[in-house]
PDB file of C-alpha atoms and ligand atoms in Angstrom:
ATOM      1  CA  UNK A   4       8.555 -12.282 -34.140  1.00 57.00           C
ATOM      2  CA  UNK A   5       7.084 -11.095 -30.886  1.00 62.00           C
ATOM      3  CA  UNK A   6       4.107  -8.807 -31.022  1.00 63.00           C
ATOM      4  CA  UNK A   7       4.501  -5.317 -29.564  1.00 61.00           C
ATOM      5  CA  UNK A   8       2.925  -5.285 -26.138  1.00 67.00           C
ATOM      6  CA  UNK A   9      -0.429  -3.548 -26.092  1.00 68.00           C
ATOM      7  CA  UNK A  10      -1.077  -1.800 -22.797  1.00 76.00           C
ATOM      8  CA  UNK A  11      -4.401  -2.288 -21.186  1.00 90.00           C
ATOM      9  CA  UNK A  12      -6.354   0.926 -20.875  1.00 94.00           C
ATOM     10  CA  UNK A  13      -8.982   2.073 -18.469  1.00 95.00           C
ATOM     11  CA  UNK A  14     -10.459   5.362 -19.641  1.00 94.00           C
ATOM     12  CA  UNK A  15      -7.517   7.619 -20.401  1.00 96.00           C
ATOM     13  CA  UNK A  16      -5.161   5.596 -18.198  1.00 97.00           C
ATOM     14  CA  UNK A  17      -2.573   3.086 -19.413  1.00 97.00           C
ATOM     15  CA  UNK A  18      -2.425   0.304 -16.873  1.00 97.00           C
ATOM     16  CA  UNK A  19       0.957  -1.047 -15.783  1.00 96.00           C
ATOM     17  CA  UNK A  20       2.367  -3.328 -13.108  1.00 96.00           C
ATOM     18  CA  UNK A  21       0.586  -4.440  -9.957  1.00 95.00           C
ATOM     19  CA  UNK A  22       1.788  -2.495  -6.910  1.00 92.00           C
ATOM     20  CA  UNK A  23       0.023  -4.539  -4.294  1.00 87.00           C
ATOM     21  CA  UNK A  24      -3.056  -6.351  -3.235  1.00 84.00           C
ATOM     22  CA  UNK A  25      -5.355  -5.607  -0.314  1.00 69.00           C
ATOM     23  CA  UNK A  26      -8.364  -7.458   1.079  1.00 62.00           C
ATOM     24  CA  UNK A  27     -10.830  -6.068  -1.417  1.00 67.00           C
ATOM     25  CA  UNK A  28      -8.710  -4.433  -4.039  1.00 78.00           C
ATOM     26  CA  UNK A  29      -5.777  -4.754  -6.341  1.00 90.00           C
ATOM     27  CA  UNK A  30      -3.631  -1.645  -6.799  1.00 92.00           C
ATOM     28  CA  UNK A  31      -1.903  -1.074 -10.118  1.00 96.00           C
ATOM     29  CA  UNK A  32       0.432   1.556 -11.434  1.00 97.00           C
ATOM     30  CA  UNK A  33      -1.091   3.535 -14.310  1.00 98.00           C
ATOM     31  CA  UNK A  34      -0.350   6.618 -16.341  1.00 97.00           C
ATOM     32  CA  UNK A  35      -2.639   9.356 -17.574  1.00 97.00           C
ATOM     33  CA  UNK A  36      -2.048   9.132 -21.333  1.00 96.00           C
ATOM     34  CA  UNK A  37      -2.939  12.798 -21.849  1.00 97.00           C
ATOM     35  CA  UNK A  38      -0.607  14.306 -19.248  1.00 97.00           C
ATOM     36  CA  UNK A  39       1.875  11.481 -18.572  1.00 97.00           C
ATOM     37  CA  UNK A  40       1.088  11.812 -14.873  1.00 96.00           C
ATOM     38  CA  UNK A  41       1.520   8.607 -12.835  1.00 97.00           C
ATOM     39  CA  UNK A  42      -1.464   7.421 -10.785  1.00 98.00           C
ATOM     40  CA  UNK A  43      -2.397   4.452  -8.633  1.00 96.00           C
ATOM     41  CA  UNK A  44      -5.400   2.527  -9.927  1.00 95.00           C
ATOM     42  CA  UNK A  45      -7.380   0.700  -7.302  1.00 89.00           C
ATOM     43  CA  UNK A  46      -9.467  -2.065  -8.835  1.00 90.00           C
ATOM     44  CA  UNK A  47     -12.360  -3.538  -6.923  1.00 83.00           C
ATOM     45  CA  UNK A  48     -14.601  -6.382  -7.842  1.00 80.00           C
ATOM     46  CA  UNK A  49     -18.140  -5.017  -8.100  1.00 77.00           C
ATOM     47  CA  UNK A  50     -19.733  -8.223  -6.958  1.00 72.00           C
ATOM     48  CA  UNK A  51     -17.654  -8.343  -3.792  1.00 68.00           C
ATOM     49  CA  UNK A  52     -18.063  -4.749  -2.704  1.00 65.00           C
ATOM     50  CA  UNK A  53     -21.627  -4.207  -3.747  1.00 62.00           C
ATOM     51  CA  UNK A  54     -22.943  -7.358  -2.156  1.00 56.00           C
ATOM     52  CA  UNK A  55     -24.723  -5.219   0.376  1.00 53.00           C
ATOM     53  CA  UNK A  56     -25.757  -2.545  -2.106  1.00 54.00           C
ATOM     54  CA  UNK A  57     -23.819   0.662  -2.118  1.00 54.00           C
ATOM     55  CA  UNK A  58     -25.448   2.986   0.320  1.00 48.00           C
ATOM     56  CA  UNK A  59     -26.219   6.527  -0.730  1.00 60.00           C
ATOM     57  CA  UNK A  60     -23.926   7.769   2.047  1.00 60.00           C
ATOM     58  CA  UNK A  61     -20.935   6.015   0.474  1.00 63.00           C
ATOM     59  CA  UNK A  62     -21.692   7.431  -2.953  1.00 70.00           C
ATOM     60  CA  UNK A  63     -21.881  10.875  -1.386  1.00 72.00           C
ATOM     61  CA  UNK A  64     -18.569  10.365   0.388  1.00 72.00           C
ATOM     62  CA  UNK A  65     -16.802   9.381  -2.807  1.00 78.00           C
ATOM     63  CA  UNK A  66     -18.270  12.425  -4.545  1.00 81.00           C
ATOM     64  CA  UNK A  67     -16.965  14.563  -1.661  1.00 81.00           C
ATOM     65  CA  UNK A  68     -13.527  12.938  -1.734  1.00 81.00           C
ATOM     66  CA  UNK A  69     -13.174  13.854  -5.401  1.00 85.00           C
ATOM     67  CA  UNK A  70     -13.525  17.507  -4.430  1.00 83.00           C
ATOM     68  CA  UNK A  71     -11.228  17.678  -1.450  1.00 81.00           C
ATOM     69  CA  UNK A  72      -7.536  18.295  -1.492  1.00 90.00           C
ATOM     70  CA  UNK A  73      -5.417  18.073   1.602  1.00 96.00           C
ATOM     71  CA  UNK A  74      -1.642  17.615   1.764  1.00 96.00           C
ATOM     72  CA  UNK A  75      -2.043  14.604   4.060  1.00 97.00           C
ATOM     73  CA  UNK A  76      -4.838  12.801   2.233  1.00 96.00           C
ATOM     74  CA  UNK A  77      -4.291  10.678  -0.896  1.00 95.00           C
ATOM     75  CA  UNK A  78      -6.296  12.382  -3.630  1.00 94.00           C
ATOM     76  CA  UNK A  79      -9.045  10.572  -5.465  1.00 92.00           C
ATOM     77  CA  UNK A  80      -9.050  11.879  -9.043  1.00 93.00           C
ATOM     78  CA  UNK A  81     -11.952   9.910 -10.423  1.00 91.00           C
ATOM     79  CA  UNK A  82     -14.015   6.779 -10.101  1.00 89.00           C
ATOM     80  CA  UNK A  83     -15.018   4.676 -13.085  1.00 90.00           C
ATOM     81  CA  UNK A  84     -16.982   1.500 -13.493  1.00 86.00           C
ATOM     82  CA  UNK A  85     -17.277  -1.375 -15.928  1.00 88.00           C
ATOM     83  CA  UNK A  86     -19.754  -4.229 -15.841  1.00 88.00           C
ATOM     84  CA  UNK A  87     -17.756  -6.127 -13.222  1.00 88.00           C
ATOM     85  CA  UNK A  88     -15.215  -3.701 -11.776  1.00 88.00           C
ATOM     86  CA  UNK A  89     -14.882  -0.376  -9.992  1.00 86.00           C
ATOM     87  CA  UNK A  90     -11.776   1.661 -10.802  1.00 91.00           C
ATOM     88  CA  UNK A  91     -10.610   4.320  -8.393  1.00 90.00           C
ATOM     89  CA  UNK A  92      -7.913   6.622  -9.741  1.00 94.00           C
ATOM     90  CA  UNK A  93      -5.650   7.833  -6.935  1.00 93.00           C
ATOM     91  CA  UNK A  94      -2.680  10.088  -6.449  1.00 95.00           C
ATOM     92  CA  UNK A  95       0.442   7.919  -6.772  1.00 97.00           C
ATOM     93  CA  UNK A  96       2.435   7.949  -3.542  1.00 96.00           C
ATOM     94  CA  UNK A  97       6.044   6.825  -3.743  1.00 94.00           C
ATOM     95  CA  UNK A  98       7.489   6.621  -0.235  1.00 92.00           C
ATOM     96  CA  UNK A  99       5.985   3.331   0.919  1.00 90.00           C
ATOM     97  CA  UNK A 100       4.127   2.672   4.146  1.00 91.00           C
ATOM     98  CA  UNK A 101       4.817   4.457   7.424  1.00 93.00           C
ATOM     99  CA  UNK A 102       4.788   1.234   9.379  1.00 88.00           C
ATOM    100  CA  UNK A 103       7.569  -0.301   7.343  1.00 91.00           C
ATOM    101  CA  UNK A 104       9.705   2.237   9.165  1.00 90.00           C
ATOM    102  CA  UNK A 105       8.645   0.779  12.519  1.00 90.00           C
ATOM    103  CA  UNK A 106       9.135  -2.766  11.292  1.00 90.00           C
ATOM    104  CA  UNK A 107      12.620  -1.943  10.011  1.00 93.00           C
ATOM    105  CA  UNK A 108      13.850   0.564  12.613  1.00 92.00           C
ATOM    106  CA  UNK A 109      11.647   0.050  15.695  1.00 92.00           C
ATOM    107  CA  UNK A 110       9.904   2.800  17.640  1.00 95.00           C
ATOM    108  CA  UNK A 111      10.316   6.470  16.813  1.00 95.00           C
ATOM    109  CA  UNK A 112      11.677   9.426  18.685  1.00 96.00           C
ATOM    110  CA  UNK A 113       8.992  11.600  20.203  1.00 97.00           C
ATOM    111  CA  UNK A 114       9.563  14.540  17.832  1.00 97.00           C
ATOM    112  CA  UNK A 115       9.333  12.298  14.775  1.00 96.00           C
ATOM    113  CA  UNK A 116       6.157  10.576  16.040  1.00 96.00           C
ATOM    114  CA  UNK A 117       4.666  13.982  16.895  1.00 97.00           C
ATOM    115  CA  UNK A 118       5.131  15.194  13.334  1.00 97.00           C
ATOM    116  CA  UNK A 119       3.412  12.129  11.835  1.00 97.00           C
ATOM    117  CA  UNK A 120       0.623  12.245  14.420  1.00 97.00           C
ATOM    118  CA  UNK A 121      -0.039  15.929  13.732  1.00 98.00           C
ATOM    119  CA  UNK A 122      -0.281  15.170  10.009  1.00 98.00           C
ATOM    120  CA  UNK A 123      -2.617  12.235  10.721  1.00 98.00           C
ATOM    121  CA  UNK A 124      -4.896  14.317  12.958  1.00 98.00           C
ATOM    122  CA  UNK A 125      -4.930  17.178  10.443  1.00 98.00           C
ATOM    123  CA  UNK A 126      -6.076  14.754   7.720  1.00 97.00           C
ATOM    124  CA  UNK A 127      -8.698  13.112   9.944  1.00 96.00           C
ATOM    125  CA  UNK A 128     -10.032  16.461  11.187  1.00 96.00           C
ATOM    126  CA  UNK A 129     -10.268  17.827   7.638  1.00 94.00           C
ATOM    127  CA  UNK A 130     -12.228  14.833   6.352  1.00 92.00           C
ATOM    128  CA  UNK A 131     -14.495  14.637   9.411  1.00 92.00           C
ATOM    129  CA  UNK A 132     -15.369  18.311   9.032  1.00 92.00           C
ATOM    130  CA  UNK A 133     -16.634  17.439   5.544  1.00 88.00           C
ATOM    131  CA  UNK A 134     -18.641  14.429   6.713  1.00 85.00           C
ATOM    132  CA  UNK A 135     -16.181  11.806   5.475  1.00 86.00           C
ATOM    133  CA  UNK A 136     -15.019   9.073   7.839  1.00 87.00           C
ATOM    134  CA  UNK A 137     -12.312   6.515   7.374  1.00 87.00           C
ATOM    135  CA  UNK A 138     -13.531   3.658   9.598  1.00 82.00           C
ATOM    136  CA  UNK A 139     -10.511   1.499   8.934  1.00 83.00           C
ATOM    137  CA  UNK A 140      -7.418   3.504   9.827  1.00 90.00           C
ATOM    138  CA  UNK A 141      -4.511   1.107   9.993  1.00 87.00           C
ATOM    139  CA  UNK A 142      -0.837   0.922   9.014  1.00 79.00           C
ATOM    140  CA  UNK A 143      -1.328  -0.022   5.393  1.00 77.00           C
ATOM    141  CA  UNK A 144      -3.442   3.105   4.887  1.00 88.00           C
ATOM    142  CA  UNK A 145      -0.667   5.403   6.072  1.00 96.00           C
ATOM    143  CA  UNK A 146       1.612   6.108   3.125  1.00 96.00           C
ATOM    144  CA  UNK A 147       4.607   8.416   2.823  1.00 96.00           C
ATOM    145  CA  UNK A 148       5.349  10.689  -0.103  1.00 96.00           C
ATOM    146  CA  UNK A 149       8.765  11.450  -1.558  1.00 95.00           C
ATOM    147  CA  UNK A 150       9.293  14.176   1.090  1.00 95.00           C
ATOM    148  CA  UNK A 151       8.442  11.931   4.035  1.00 95.00           C
ATOM    149  CA  UNK A 152       5.002  13.471   4.550  1.00 97.00           C
ATOM    150  CA  UNK A 153       2.148  11.274   5.709  1.00 97.00           C
ATOM    151  CA  UNK A 154      -0.691  10.594   3.255  1.00 97.00           C
ATOM    152  CA  UNK A 155      -3.774   8.798   4.500  1.00 95.00           C
ATOM    153  CA  UNK A 156      -5.335   6.578   1.858  1.00 89.00           C
ATOM    154  CA  UNK A 157      -8.810   5.082   1.527  1.00 83.00           C
ATOM    155  CA  UNK A 158     -10.709   7.919   3.197  1.00 81.00           C
ATOM    156  CA  UNK A 159     -14.390   7.429   2.474  1.00 71.00           C
ATOM    157  CA  UNK A 160     -13.690   4.172   0.673  1.00 72.00           C
ATOM    158  CA  UNK A 161     -13.470   1.484   3.307  1.00 61.00           C
ATOM    159  CA  UNK A 162     -17.213   1.713   3.744  1.00 56.00           C
ATOM    160  CA  UNK A 163     -17.468   0.146   0.304  1.00 56.00           C
ATOM    161  CA  UNK A 164     -17.066  -3.191   1.986  1.00 48.00           C
ATOM    162  CA  UNK A 165     -19.214  -2.318   4.923  1.00 49.00           C
ATOM    163  CA  UNK A 166     -22.829  -1.686   5.582  1.00 46.00           C
ATOM    164  CA  UNK A 167     -24.966   1.138   6.740  1.00 45.00           C
ATOM    165  CA  UNK A 168     -28.092  -0.274   8.284  1.00 45.00           C
ATOM    166  CA  UNK A 169     -31.379   1.480   8.725  1.00 44.00           C
ATOM    167  CA  UNK A 170     -30.391   2.779  12.165  1.00 51.00           C
ATOM    168  CA  UNK A 171     -27.886   5.014  10.329  1.00 52.00           C
ATOM    169  CA  UNK A 172     -24.957   3.478  12.203  1.00 53.00           C
ATOM    170  CA  UNK A 173     -22.188   1.566  10.538  1.00 52.00           C
ATOM    171  CA  UNK A 174     -21.791  -2.133  10.957  1.00 50.00           C
ATOM    172  CA  UNK A 175     -18.795  -4.132   9.950  1.00 50.00           C
ATOM    173  CA  UNK A 176     -17.425  -7.581  10.281  1.00 46.00           C
ATOM    174  CA  UNK A 177     -14.071  -6.881   8.673  1.00 47.00           C
ATOM    175  CA  UNK A 178     -11.334  -4.374   9.368  1.00 52.00           C
ATOM    176  CA  UNK A 179      -8.211  -4.744  11.457  1.00 66.00           C
ATOM    177  CA  UNK A 180      -9.086  -5.788  15.015  1.00 83.00           C
ATOM    178  CA  UNK A 181      -5.876  -4.384  16.511  1.00 90.00           C
ATOM    179  CA  UNK A 182      -6.808  -0.819  15.532  1.00 89.00           C
ATOM    180  CA  UNK A 183     -10.582  -1.063  15.809  1.00 87.00           C
ATOM    181  CA  UNK A 184     -12.611   0.524  18.627  1.00 89.00           C
ATOM    182  CA  UNK A 185     -14.580  -1.761  20.985  1.00 88.00           C
ATOM    183  CA  UNK A 186     -17.934  -0.617  19.596  1.00 85.00           C
ATOM    184  CA  UNK A 187     -16.757  -1.521  16.089  1.00 82.00           C
ATOM    185  CA  UNK A 188     -15.821  -5.033  17.160  1.00 81.00           C
ATOM    186  CA  UNK A 189     -19.022  -5.523  19.140  1.00 80.00           C
ATOM    187  CA  UNK A 190     -21.077  -4.634  16.076  1.00 72.00           C
ATOM    188  CA  UNK A 191     -23.468  -2.494  18.068  1.00 72.00           C
ATOM    189  CA  UNK A 192     -23.267   0.174  15.419  1.00 74.00           C
ATOM    190  CA  UNK A 193     -20.849   3.020  15.785  1.00 75.00           C
ATOM    191  CA  UNK A 194     -20.066   6.621  15.116  1.00 83.00           C
ATOM    192  CA  UNK A 195     -17.461   7.016  12.337  1.00 84.00           C
ATOM    193  CA  UNK A 196     -15.682   9.983  13.961  1.00 91.00           C
ATOM    194  CA  UNK A 197     -15.037   8.482  17.400  1.00 93.00           C
ATOM    195  CA  UNK A 198     -14.095   5.120  15.889  1.00 91.00           C
ATOM    196  CA  UNK A 199     -11.466   6.907  13.746  1.00 93.00           C
ATOM    197  CA  UNK A 200     -10.064   8.689  16.798  1.00 96.00           C
ATOM    198  CA  UNK A 201      -9.657   5.407  18.677  1.00 95.00           C
ATOM    199  CA  UNK A 202      -7.600   4.085  15.757  1.00 95.00           C
ATOM    200  CA  UNK A 203      -5.472   7.273  15.798  1.00 97.00           C
ATOM    201  CA  UNK A 204      -4.718   6.593  19.475  1.00 97.00           C
ATOM    202  CA  UNK A 205      -3.615   3.041  18.704  1.00 96.00           C
ATOM    203  CA  UNK A 206      -1.438   4.346  15.851  1.00 96.00           C
ATOM    204  CA  UNK A 207       0.224   6.908  18.166  1.00 97.00           C
ATOM    205  CA  UNK A 208       0.930   4.150  20.705  1.00 96.00           C
ATOM    206  CA  UNK A 209       2.559   1.988  18.031  1.00 95.00           C
ATOM    207  CA  UNK A 210       4.704   4.879  16.742  1.00 95.00           C
ATOM    208  CA  UNK A 211       6.093   5.589  20.214  1.00 96.00           C
ATOM    209  CA  UNK A 212       6.252   2.090  21.685  1.00 96.00           C
ATOM    210  CA  UNK A 213       7.063   0.026  18.589  1.00 94.00           C
ATOM    211  CA  UNK A 214       4.453  -2.576  19.499  1.00 94.00           C
ATOM    212  CA  UNK A 215       0.660  -2.894  19.583  1.00 94.00           C
ATOM    213  CA  UNK A 216      -1.296  -1.930  22.714  1.00 95.00           C
ATOM    214  CA  UNK A 217      -3.754  -4.786  22.115  1.00 94.00           C
ATOM    215  CA  UNK A 218      -2.480  -7.947  20.559  1.00 93.00           C
ATOM    216  CA  UNK A 219      -3.162 -11.646  20.675  1.00 91.00           C
ATOM    217  CA  UNK A 220      -2.770 -14.367  18.078  1.00 89.00           C
ATOM    218  CA  UNK A 221      -6.226 -15.602  19.059  1.00 88.00           C
ATOM    219  CA  UNK A 222      -8.852 -13.241  17.607  1.00 86.00           C
ATOM    220  CA  UNK A 223     -11.376 -13.887  20.397  1.00 87.00           C
ATOM    221  CA  UNK A 224      -8.772 -13.010  23.029  1.00 91.00           C
ATOM    222  CA  UNK A 225      -7.837  -9.895  21.060  1.00 90.00           C
ATOM    223  CA  UNK A 226     -11.496  -8.793  20.987  1.00 89.00           C
ATOM    224  CA  UNK A 227     -11.620  -9.246  24.773  1.00 91.00           C
ATOM    225  CA  UNK A 228      -8.454  -7.215  25.314  1.00 93.00           C
ATOM    226  CA  UNK A 229      -9.783  -4.333  23.197  1.00 91.00           C
ATOM    227  CA  UNK A 230     -13.242  -4.439  24.771  1.00 89.00           C
ATOM    228  CA  UNK A 231     -12.250  -4.367  28.444  1.00 80.00           C
ATOM    229  CA  UNK A 232      -9.642  -1.660  27.960  1.00 63.00           C
TER     230      UNK A 232
HETATM  231  O1  3AM B  19       1.309  -4.309  -1.052  1.00 69.95           O
HETATM  232  P1  3AM B  19       2.077  -3.234  -0.364  1.00 69.95           P
HETATM  233  O2  3AM B  19       1.874  -3.259   1.127  1.00 69.95           O
HETATM  234  O3  3AM B  19       3.507  -3.122  -0.778  1.00 69.95           O
HETATM  235  O4  3AM B  19       1.103   0.665  -0.134  1.00 69.95           O
HETATM  236  C1  3AM B  19      -0.008   0.026  -0.707  1.00 69.95           C
HETATM  237  C2  3AM B  19       0.103  -1.472  -0.669  1.00 69.95           C
HETATM  238  O5  3AM B  19       1.460  -1.838  -0.866  1.00 69.95           O
HETATM  239  C3  3AM B  19      -0.079   0.315  -2.187  1.00 69.95           C
HETATM  240  O6  3AM B  19      -0.771  -0.783  -2.737  1.00 69.95           O
HETATM  241  C4  3AM B  19      -0.682  -1.896  -1.887  1.00 69.95           C
HETATM  242  C5  3AM B  19      -2.067  -2.442  -1.564  1.00 69.95           C
HETATM  243  O7  3AM B  19      -2.839  -1.516  -0.863  1.00 69.95           O
HETATM  244  N1  3AM B  19      -0.817   1.539  -2.468  1.00 69.95           N
HETATM  245  C6  3AM B  19      -2.099   1.799  -2.148  1.00 69.95           C
HETATM  246  N2  3AM B  19      -2.450   3.024  -2.550  1.00 69.95           N
HETATM  247  C7  3AM B  19      -1.353   3.564  -3.176  1.00 69.95           C
HETATM  248  C8  3AM B  19      -1.081   4.834  -3.799  1.00 69.95           C
HETATM  249  N3  3AM B  19      -2.021   5.786  -3.872  1.00 69.95           N
HETATM  250  C9  3AM B  19      -0.304   2.614  -3.116  1.00 69.95           C
HETATM  251  N4  3AM B  19       0.897   2.847  -3.644  1.00 69.95           N
HETATM  252  C10 3AM B  19       1.074   4.057  -4.227  1.00 69.95           C
HETATM  253  N5  3AM B  19       0.143   5.019  -4.320  1.00 69.95           N
END
């Protein structure tokens, strides 16, 4: 006789199937056992993300993200930790990724792109005004809800895998080169707000053109194309 399946639990959440896997995190479907509400559970390996010691700034940003609600930002409900893992409980977004639309249907009409871009800029402006930067805006962070509204995910979280050095500027060696600003790629330290806006510009280009403004299969050549633009 087969045993009844016992669901894994994290805090008050019953953990279900894996939704996807990113560079640093696994995302699983979960359900709040008290309310029945579905959530997305982002699971990060502590060892990987805390290699460089979690800066105070990042802790502050996560604390801030828990307080903010914006229609175009994926909500962070809570953050939990075990000995080896960090669990981030997020609003569950059902409409998939914005860029799947481009991949499947090509570039957008101007009025459609305008609507998404306005939602993106509203989200970015809101978070910046509260001292939270994204630093890694890219297609997989742009989700759509059931009504076709844009929801930016990972605000204030991407820095988990990055470093803040003593000069107060951010340094990174990861991220998506196609969407990253020149100063991010050159690792000279950068300002989170202007780096985010560069990425927004690249996103707008892709929405309207259906292809990347800077692209090369060779990463060194791609860096050059971004840097001399
Ligand atoms: O693996 P794919 O690309 O299908 O869309 C995100 C991505 O899907 C999804 O998890 C995968 C790894 O990032 N995802 C991330 N946050 C989510 C959320 N809040 C989410 N899906 C639903 N709700």
